[in-house]
């Protein structure tokens, strides 16, 4: 089955810096990817998604990059704020029943 | 506003007890999911359901069962709780008819088995 790897369990940045969180996946046939944000005491919340026919997608202060050649996904957060402190998960959709395989998560710590 | 609710935020049970975790969604979603979340392991899928009375095993179904008698409600059952089932349990729902496959999550139930 699909496996989704974690590159870094914790990332510490200064307020105002740009943050980059990375993710790797195993199945070259995967065609849909999602990033979730989980704040302390809450369930994960959708941030942004991307399909395999794209290599970049932008949202508000966030950009997701997809490199299918090396099966790598990244989430970029511009001008990181203290409110961005959370655990970020990438997820890859599995074929069939629309289930997702999640990575182990990266905790983003933003200091003022 | 979309909502997934879980019956308890915190639960403490004894080894061997039967435990019911309830999840309700108000979005008329067909798909519902149960995950457990453990430090360093991320979210792991226990069971999911794509329709009323239908269920499918996820990656770690052992020691769990589920029930979906109504579209909006998905229950996770621990037949005989064990200490290794101490974890955060997250319920989610999604609709296969939308352009995204976004899953909406509840706030989680932190279960401690002593």
Coordinates of C-alpha atoms in Angstrom, one line a residue:
Chain A
X1 CA 0.0 0.0 0.0
X2 CA 0.9 3.7 0.0
X3 CA 3.4 5.0 2.4
X4 CA 3.9 8.6 3.2
X5 CA 7.2 9.6 4.8
X6 CA 8.1 12.4 7.1
X7 CA 11.3 14.4 6.5
X8 CA 11.4 16.4 9.7
X9 CA 9.3 15.9 12.9
X10 CA 9.9 19.5 14.1
X11 CA 10.6 22.8 12.4
X12 CA 11.4 26.0 14.4
X13 CA 11.2 29.3 12.6
X14 CA 11.1 33.0 13.5
X15 CA 8.0 35.1 13.0
X16 CA 8.1 36.5 9.5
X17 CA 10.2 33.8 8.0
X18 CA 9.1 31.5 5.2
X19 CA 8.5 27.9 6.3
X20 CA 8.9 24.8 4.1
X21 CA 7.5 21.5 5.2
X22 CA 8.3 18.4 3.2
X23 CA 6.7 15.1 2.5
X24 CA 7.5 12.0 0.3
X25 CA 5.1 9.4 -1.0
X26 CA 5.7 6.0 -2.5
X27 CA 3.0 5.3 -5.1
X28 CA 3.8 6.9 -8.4
X29 CA 0.1 6.4 -9.4
X30 CA -1.2 8.7 -6.6
X31 CA -3.1 11.5 -8.1
X32 CA -4.5 13.6 -5.2
X33 CA -2.7 15.2 -2.3
X34 CA -3.8 17.2 0.7
X35 CA -2.2 19.2 3.5
X36 CA -3.9 19.5 6.9
X37 CA -3.1 21.6 9.9
X38 CA -3.8 20.4 13.4
X39 CA -3.8 22.9 16.2
X40 CA -3.5 21.7 19.8
X41 CA -6.7 20.2 21.1
X42 CA -8.4 20.2 17.7
X43 CA -9.0 17.8 14.8
X44 CA -7.0 18.3 11.5
X45 CA -8.2 21.1 9.2
X46 CA -7.9 21.2 5.4
X47 CA -5.4 23.8 4.2
X48 CA -4.8 23.1 0.5
X49 CA -4.9 20.3 -2.0
X50 CA -3.3 19.5 -5.4
X51 CA -3.9 17.1 -8.2
X52 CA -1.2 15.2 -10.1
X53 CA -1.8 17.2 -13.3
X54 CA -0.5 20.3 -11.5
X55 CA 3.0 21.0 -10.0
X56 CA 2.1 24.1 -8.0
X57 CA -1.0 25.5 -6.4
X58 CA -1.3 28.7 -4.3
X59 CA -3.6 29.7 -1.5
X60 CA -3.6 32.5 0.9
X61 CA 0.0 32.6 2.2
X62 CA 0.4 28.9 1.4
X63 CA 1.8 27.2 -1.7
X64 CA 2.0 23.5 -2.4
X65 CA 4.6 22.1 -4.8
X66 CA 4.4 18.7 -6.3
X67 CA 7.4 16.9 -7.9
X68 CA 6.1 13.7 -9.4
X69 CA 9.5 12.7 -10.7
X70 CA 10.9 12.2 -7.2
X71 CA 7.5 11.7 -5.5
X72 CA 7.9 14.7 -3.2
X73 CA 5.4 17.2 -1.9
X74 CA 6.1 20.4 0.0
X75 CA 4.0 23.1 1.8
X76 CA 5.4 26.6 1.8
X77 CA 4.0 29.1 4.3
X78 CA 4.9 32.8 3.6
X79 CA 5.6 35.3 6.4
X80 CA 5.0 32.7 9.1
X81 CA 2.9 33.9 12.1
X82 CA 2.6 32.6 15.6
X83 CA -0.9 31.4 14.7
X84 CA 0.7 29.1 12.2
X85 CA 2.2 27.0 15.1
X86 CA 0.6 23.6 14.7
X87 CA 1.3 20.1 13.4
X88 CA 1.1 19.8 9.6
X89 CA 0.2 16.5 7.9
X90 CA 0.4 15.6 4.2
X91 CA -2.1 13.0 3.0
X92 CA -2.2 11.0 -0.2
X93 CA -5.5 9.7 -1.6
X94 CA -5.7 5.9 -2.2
X95 CA -7.6 4.5 -5.1
X96 CA -11.0 3.0 -4.6
X97 CA -12.8 4.3 -1.6
X98 CA -11.3 7.8 -1.3
X99 CA -9.3 6.9 1.8
X100 CA -6.2 8.9 2.7
X101 CA -2.8 7.8 3.9
X102 CA -1.3 10.4 6.2
X103 CA 2.3 11.2 6.9
X104 CA 3.5 11.3 10.5
X105 CA 3.3 15.1 10.7
X106 CA 5.7 18.0 11.2
X107 CA 5.3 20.3 14.2
X108 CA 5.9 23.9 13.2
X109 CA 7.0 26.1 16.1
X110 CA 7.0 29.9 15.4
X111 CA 8.8 32.1 17.8
X112 CA 8.2 35.9 18.0
Chain B
X1 CA -20.9 25.6 8.9
X2 CA -19.9 21.9 8.5
X3 CA -19.7 20.0 11.7
X4 CA -18.4 16.6 12.9
X5 CA -19.1 16.0 16.6
X6 CA -17.8 13.3 18.9
X7 CA -19.6 12.2 22.0
X8 CA -16.7 12.8 24.5
X9 CA -13.5 14.8 24.5
X10 CA -12.0 12.7 27.3
X11 CA -12.8 9.1 28.4
X12 CA -11.2 6.9 31.0
X13 CA -12.1 3.2 30.9
X14 CA -10.8 0.0 32.6
X15 CA -9.1 -2.9 30.9
X16 CA -11.8 -5.3 29.6
X17 CA -14.6 -2.8 29.4
X18 CA -16.7 -2.4 26.3
X19 CA -16.3 1.1 24.9
X20 CA -18.4 3.0 22.5
X21 CA -17.2 6.1 20.7
X22 CA -19.9 8.0 18.8
X23 CA -19.5 10.4 15.9
X24 CA -22.2 12.4 14.2
X25 CA -21.9 14.6 11.1
X26 CA -24.5 17.1 9.8
X27 CA -23.2 17.4 6.2
X28 CA -25.1 14.4 4.7
X29 CA -21.8 12.8 3.8
X30 CA -21.7 9.3 2.5
X31 CA -18.2 8.5 3.8
X32 CA -17.2 8.3 7.4
X33 CA -13.8 7.3 9.0
X34 CA -12.3 6.4 12.3
X35 CA -8.6 7.1 12.9
X36 CA -6.3 6.8 15.9
X37 CA -3.5 9.3 16.4
X38 CA -0.4 8.4 18.4
X39 CA 2.7 10.5 18.9
X40 CA 5.3 9.8 16.2
X41 CA 2.8 7.6 14.2
X42 CA 0.5 10.2 12.7
X43 CA -3.1 9.2 11.8
X44 CA -3.8 5.6 11.1
X45 CA -7.1 4.4 9.6
X46 CA -9.1 1.9 11.7
X47 CA -12.3 1.5 9.8
X48 CA -14.4 3.4 7.3
X49 CA -17.9 3.3 5.9
X50 CA -19.0 4.5 2.5
X51 CA -22.8 3.9 3.1
X52 CA -25.3 3.0 5.7
X53 CA -24.6 -0.5 7.1
X54 CA -21.4 -0.8 5.0
X55 CA -18.0 -1.0 6.6
X56 CA -14.5 -1.6 5.4
X57 CA -11.3 -2.4 7.4
X58 CA -8.6 0.2 7.4
X59 CA -4.9 -0.4 8.3
X60 CA -5.3 -1.3 11.9
X61 CA -8.8 -2.9 12.5
X62 CA -7.7 -5.5 15.1
X63 CA -9.5 -5.0 18.4
X64 CA -12.1 -2.7 17.0
X65 CA -15.5 -2.9 15.3
X66 CA -17.9 -0.3 13.9
X67 CA -21.5 0.3 13.4
X68 CA -23.3 2.6 10.9
X69 CA -27.1 2.3 11.3
X70 CA -27.8 5.9 10.1
X71 CA -26.1 8.0 7.5
X72 CA -25.1 10.7 10.0
X73 CA -23.8 8.4 12.8
X74 CA -20.7 6.2 12.9
X75 CA -19.7 4.3 16.0
X76 CA -16.4 2.8 17.0
X77 CA -16.6 -0.1 19.4
X78 CA -13.8 -1.5 21.5
X79 CA -15.1 -4.9 22.5
X80 CA -12.7 -5.4 25.4
X81 CA -10.5 -2.4 25.9
X82 CA -6.8 -2.9 26.5
X83 CA -4.1 -0.5 27.6
X84 CA -2.5 -0.4 24.1
X85 CA -5.8 1.2 22.9
X86 CA -5.0 4.3 24.9
X87 CA -4.9 6.9 22.2
X88 CA -6.6 9.9 20.5
X89 CA -9.5 8.8 18.3
X90 CA -10.5 11.0 15.4
X91 CA -13.7 10.7 13.4
X92 CA -14.0 12.2 9.9
X93 CA -16.5 12.4 7.0
X94 CA -16.3 13.2 3.3
X95 CA -18.5 13.2 0.3
X96 CA -17.3 11.3 -2.9
X97 CA -19.5 13.6 -5.0
X98 CA -17.5 16.7 -4.5
X99 CA -14.5 17.9 -6.5
X100 CA -12.2 17.5 -3.6
X101 CA -11.7 14.6 -1.3
X102 CA -11.4 16.7 1.8
X103 CA -12.2 14.9 5.0
X104 CA -13.8 16.9 7.8
X105 CA -12.6 16.0 11.2
X106 CA -14.2 16.1 14.6
X107 CA -12.3 17.4 17.7
X108 CA -11.2 13.9 18.8
X109 CA -11.7 11.7 21.9
X110 CA -8.8 11.1 24.1
X111 CA -9.3 7.6 25.5
X112 CA -7.3 6.3 28.4
X113 CA -7.5 2.6 29.3
X114 CA -6.2 1.8 32.8

